[in-house]
GROMACS .gro file of C-alpha atoms in nm:
model
  219
    1MET     CA    1   0.012   0.005  -0.010
    2ILE     CA    2   0.120   0.357  -0.069
    3ASN     CA    3   0.026   0.623   0.174
    4VAL     CA    4   0.052   0.984   0.110
    5ALA     CA    5   0.029   1.228   0.391
    6ILE     CA    6  -0.062   1.588   0.298
    7ASP     CA    7  -0.067   1.843   0.576
    8GLY     CA    8  -0.101   2.231   0.589
    9PRO     CA    9  -0.306   2.541   0.693
   10ALA     CA   10  -0.687   2.574   0.647
   11GLY     CA   11  -0.749   2.702   0.268
   12ALA     CA   12  -0.407   2.570   0.120
   13GLY     CA   13  -0.611   2.385  -0.123
   14LYS     CA   14  -0.544   2.026   0.027
   15SER     CA   15  -0.884   1.875   0.002
   16THR     CA   16  -0.936   1.987  -0.375
   17ILE     CA   17  -0.567   1.901  -0.463
   18ALA     CA   18  -0.580   1.559  -0.259
   19LYS     CA   19  -0.887   1.479  -0.427
   20ALA     CA   20  -0.795   1.559  -0.787
   21ALA     CA   21  -0.467   1.387  -0.734
   22SER     CA   22  -0.630   1.070  -0.608
   23LYS     CA   23  -0.874   1.061  -0.893
   24LYS     CA   24  -0.573   1.058  -1.134
   25LEU     CA   25  -0.365   0.818  -0.952
   26GLY     CA   26  -0.643   0.575  -0.844
   27PHE     CA   27  -0.611   0.615  -0.479
   28ILE     CA   28  -0.838   0.668  -0.202
   29TYR     CA   29  -0.867   1.031  -0.090
   30VAL     CA   30  -0.921   1.067   0.297
   31ASP     CA   31  -1.030   1.403   0.417
   32THR     CA   32  -0.957   1.397   0.803
   33GLY     CA   33  -1.080   1.759   0.843
   34ALA     CA   34  -1.437   1.625   0.762
   35LEU     CA   35  -1.420   1.398   1.048
   36TYR     CA   36  -1.326   1.669   1.284
   37ARG     CA   37  -1.616   1.898   1.121
   38ALA     CA   38  -1.870   1.598   1.186
   39ILE     CA   39  -1.766   1.589   1.553
   40ALA     CA   40  -1.805   1.985   1.564
   41LEU     CA   41  -2.154   1.945   1.427
   42ASN     CA   42  -2.237   1.696   1.661
   43ALA     CA   43  -2.112   1.922   1.954
   44VAL     CA   44  -2.288   2.233   1.809
   45ARG     CA   45  -2.597   2.004   1.798
   46ASN     CA   46  -2.536   1.875   2.168
   47ASN     CA   47  -2.448   2.223   2.307
   48VAL     CA   48  -2.134   2.095   2.402
   49LEU     CA   49  -1.865   2.265   2.172
   50ASN     CA   50  -1.749   2.480   2.453
   51ASP     CA   51  -1.769   2.203   2.723
   52ASP     CA   52  -1.485   1.985   2.694
   53SER     CA   53  -1.614   1.726   2.947
   54GLY     CA   54  -1.919   1.755   2.800
   55LEU     CA   55  -1.765   1.687   2.445
   56VAL     CA   56  -1.558   1.362   2.579
   57LYS     CA   57  -1.900   1.246   2.721
   58MET     CA   58  -2.083   1.295   2.388
   59LEU     CA   59  -1.811   1.088   2.203
   60GLU     CA   60  -1.936   0.766   2.394
   61SER     CA   61  -2.270   0.802   2.198
   62THR     CA   62  -2.099   0.925   1.854
   63SER     CA   63  -2.048   0.721   1.534
   64VAL     CA   64  -1.841   0.858   1.267
   65LYS     CA   65  -1.771   0.680   0.939
   66LEU     CA   66  -1.638   0.776   0.590
   67GLN     CA   67  -1.791   0.571   0.305
   68PHE     CA   68  -1.664   0.590  -0.059
   69ASP     CA   69  -1.862   0.529  -0.368
   70ALA     CA   70  -1.763   0.351  -0.700
   71SER     CA   71  -1.573   0.665  -0.801
   72GLY     CA   72  -1.378   0.710  -0.461
   73SER     CA   73  -1.578   1.011  -0.360
   74GLN     CA   74  -1.607   1.029   0.014
   75CYS     CA   75  -1.935   1.088   0.227
   76VAL     CA   76  -1.938   1.162   0.592
   77ILE     CA   77  -2.163   0.962   0.797
   78LEU     CA   78  -2.252   1.100   1.153
   79ASN     CA   79  -2.472   0.866   1.353
   80GLY     CA   80  -2.623   0.714   1.047
   81GLU     CA   81  -2.672   1.065   0.847
   82ASP     CA   82  -2.471   1.155   0.552
   83VAL     CA   83  -2.363   1.510   0.677
   84SER     CA   84  -2.132   1.606   0.392
   85SER     CA   85  -2.324   1.890   0.295
   86LEU     CA   86  -2.376   2.036   0.657
   87ILE     CA   87  -1.998   2.043   0.775
   88ARG     CA   88  -1.875   2.346   0.526
   89THR     CA   89  -1.993   2.638   0.723
   90PRO     CA   90  -1.764   2.885   0.870
   91GLU     CA   91  -1.908   2.810   1.223
   92ILE     CA   92  -1.823   2.418   1.194
   93SER     CA   93  -1.462   2.518   1.040
   94MET     CA   94  -1.390   2.734   1.353
   95GLY     CA   95  -1.584   2.459   1.574
   96ALA     CA   96  -1.336   2.161   1.382
   97SER     CA   97  -1.031   2.359   1.516
   98LYS     CA   98  -1.164   2.381   1.870
   99VAL     CA   99  -1.248   2.025   1.910
  100SER     CA  100  -0.922   1.900   1.729
  101SER     CA  101  -0.759   2.062   2.028
  102VAL     CA  102  -0.919   1.788   2.271
  103PRO     CA  103  -0.685   1.486   2.308
  104ALA     CA  104  -0.993   1.275   2.347
  105VAL     CA  105  -1.140   1.362   2.022
  106ARG     CA  106  -0.802   1.307   1.818
  107GLU     CA  107  -0.760   0.976   1.993
  108PHE     CA  108  -1.124   0.878   1.915
  109LEU     CA  109  -1.073   0.951   1.515
  110LEU     CA  110  -0.707   0.796   1.506
  111GLY     CA  111  -0.787   0.460   1.483
  112LEU     CA  112  -1.049   0.523   1.181
  113GLN     CA  113  -0.772   0.716   1.001
  114ARG     CA  114  -0.523   0.453   1.045
  115ASP     CA  115  -0.734   0.153   0.952
  116ILE     CA  116  -0.844   0.314   0.635
  117ALA     CA  117  -0.471   0.356   0.543
  118LYS     CA  118  -0.385   0.010   0.621
  119SER     CA  119  -0.628  -0.135   0.338
  120ASN     CA  120  -0.596   0.117   0.061
  121ASN     CA  121  -0.374   0.325  -0.142
  122VAL     CA  122  -0.441   0.674   0.024
  123ILE     CA  123  -0.388   1.050  -0.004
  124MET     CA  124  -0.489   1.166   0.345
  125ASP     CA  125  -0.497   1.543   0.434
  126GLY     CA  126  -0.521   1.724   0.742
  127ARG     CA  127  -0.311   1.897   1.011
  128ASP     CA  128  -0.102   1.623   1.156
  129ILE     CA  129  -0.118   1.328   0.928
  130GLY     CA  130   0.273   1.309   0.877
  131THR     CA  131   0.354   1.373   1.222
  132VAL     CA  132   0.100   1.178   1.413
  133VAL     CA  133  -0.149   0.969   1.208
  134LEU     CA  134   0.080   0.832   0.937
  135PRO     CA  135   0.436   0.895   1.083
  136ASN     CA  136   0.560   0.615   0.840
  137ALA     CA  137   0.371   0.759   0.542
  138ASP     CA  138   0.543   0.672   0.189
  139VAL     CA  139   0.530   1.050   0.106
  140LYS     CA  140   0.488   1.346   0.326
  141ILE     CA  141   0.397   1.683   0.180
  142PHE     CA  142   0.354   2.033   0.339
  143LEU     CA  143   0.116   2.217   0.131
  144THR     CA  144   0.053   2.596   0.191
  145ALA     CA  145  -0.018   2.929   0.055
  146SER     CA  146  -0.021   3.286   0.153
  147PRO     CA  147  -0.293   3.382   0.410
  148GLU     CA  148  -0.434   3.631   0.138
  149CYS     CA  149  -0.429   3.366  -0.142
  150ARG     CA  150  -0.625   3.124   0.111
  151ALA     CA  151  -0.876   3.393   0.243
  152GLU     CA  152  -0.952   3.477  -0.147
  153ARG     CA  153  -1.027   3.125  -0.241
  154ARG     CA  154  -1.248   3.043   0.048
  155TYR     CA  155  -1.396   3.373   0.011
  156LYS     CA  156  -1.501   3.308  -0.331
  157GLU     CA  157  -1.638   2.972  -0.225
  158LEU     CA  158  -1.854   3.101   0.025
  159ILE     CA  159  -2.009   3.368  -0.203
  160GLU     CA  160  -2.085   3.100  -0.478
  161LYS     CA  161  -2.287   2.916  -0.207
  162GLY     CA  162  -2.481   3.232  -0.129
  163GLU     CA  163  -2.303   3.304   0.187
  164SER     CA  164  -2.299   3.669   0.313
  165VAL     CA  165  -1.955   3.742   0.414
  166THR     CA  166  -1.668   3.995   0.353
  167PHE     CA  167  -1.312   3.932   0.244
  168GLU     CA  168  -1.181   4.075   0.571
  169ALA     CA  169  -1.400   3.862   0.787
  170VAL     CA  170  -1.251   3.530   0.592
  171LEU     CA  171  -0.893   3.649   0.593
  172ALA     CA  172  -0.955   3.718   1.000
  173ASP     CA  173  -1.116   3.369   1.011
  174VAL     CA  174  -0.784   3.203   0.831
  175ASN     CA  175  -0.542   3.392   1.030
  176GLN     CA  176  -0.726   3.294   1.371
  177ARG     CA  177  -0.743   2.921   1.272
  178ASP     CA  178  -0.364   2.939   1.182
  179TYR     CA  179  -0.307   3.056   1.501
  180GLN     CA  180  -0.507   2.789   1.694
  181ASP     CA  181  -0.394   2.509   1.470
  182SER     CA  182  -0.033   2.586   1.494
  183HIS     CA  183  -0.037   2.677   1.890
  184ARG     CA  184  -0.241   2.399   2.036
  185GLU     CA  185  -0.060   2.170   2.257
  186ILE     CA  186  -0.169   1.824   2.100
  187ALA     CA  187  -0.063   1.748   1.764
  188PRO     CA  188   0.034   2.124   1.644
  189MET     CA  189   0.008   2.200   1.281
  190LYS     CA  190   0.400   2.198   1.153
  191PRO     CA  191   0.593   2.038   0.864
  192CYS     CA  192   0.765   1.702   0.933
  193GLU     CA  193   1.158   1.720   0.897
  194ASP     CA  194   1.103   1.495   0.589
  195SER     CA  195   0.812   1.681   0.454
  196VAL     CA  196   0.825   1.804   0.074
  197MET     CA  197   0.720   2.185   0.110
  198ALA     CA  198   0.477   2.267  -0.167
  199ASP     CA  199   0.334   2.636  -0.195
  200THR     CA  200   0.019   2.680  -0.425
  201THR     CA  201   0.023   3.059  -0.398
  202GLY     CA  202  -0.072   3.187  -0.747
  203LYS     CA  203  -0.113   2.825  -0.898
  204THR     CA  204  -0.434   2.695  -1.086
  205LEU     CA  205  -0.574   2.377  -0.957
  206GLU     CA  206  -0.430   2.177  -1.248
  207GLU     CA  207  -0.070   2.313  -1.177
  208SER     CA  208  -0.113   2.241  -0.817
  209THR     CA  209  -0.235   1.896  -0.875
  210GLU     CA  210   0.055   1.823  -1.128
  211MET     CA  211   0.314   1.950  -0.855
  212ILE     CA  212   0.176   1.725  -0.593
  213ILE     CA  213   0.169   1.415  -0.838
  214LYS     CA  214   0.523   1.491  -0.948
  215ILE     CA  215   0.620   1.485  -0.575
  216ILE     CA  216   0.446   1.153  -0.529
  217LYS     CA  217   0.623   0.986  -0.804
  218GLY     CA  218   0.941   1.112  -0.720
  219GLU     CA  219   0.963   1.320  -1.042
   0.00000   0.00000   0.00000
């Protein structure tokens, strides 16, 4: 099995690029951020997002699964419900960053992520894939872009969905999330010593995808 770990900050294009590269290579794409978003959604529904002890208690009755269709597309199943379309709001994005700082949540999802990698050729993206989840991954990539570039992508995405947001607010969210992800005590976001750095600033999706595929192939 070939395991590829892609880490990096929010909005660098990890999910989109990893998904495109997976399709071209015939690998399974695993969006680990979606798992944390599902936990955050459940926490919001149960009013325990800011209550760590309540959050840990909630995990006892929480089921999160990833399902893949014939084309390899991923669906996120929370307690039997497909929540793939409900976990992409700014509120849930910030909630995901919050719950990911809770050790019990990371432990809860760790086994699921590793089990998928054991039995499939995967490209897995997140914040700590190369450092914690798949420390023995065959290829480790740290994908990044400038905060302004990442905010611009996110802003366009939200506007297309009909959200009422400003670029300044999205940029502030990006910077805040970067700070939270890189300063948390448990598994902070950082490049591995053996990561290949890949900057997508100013690159199209096609250019970024080709860059990642070349890294994976060792070209």
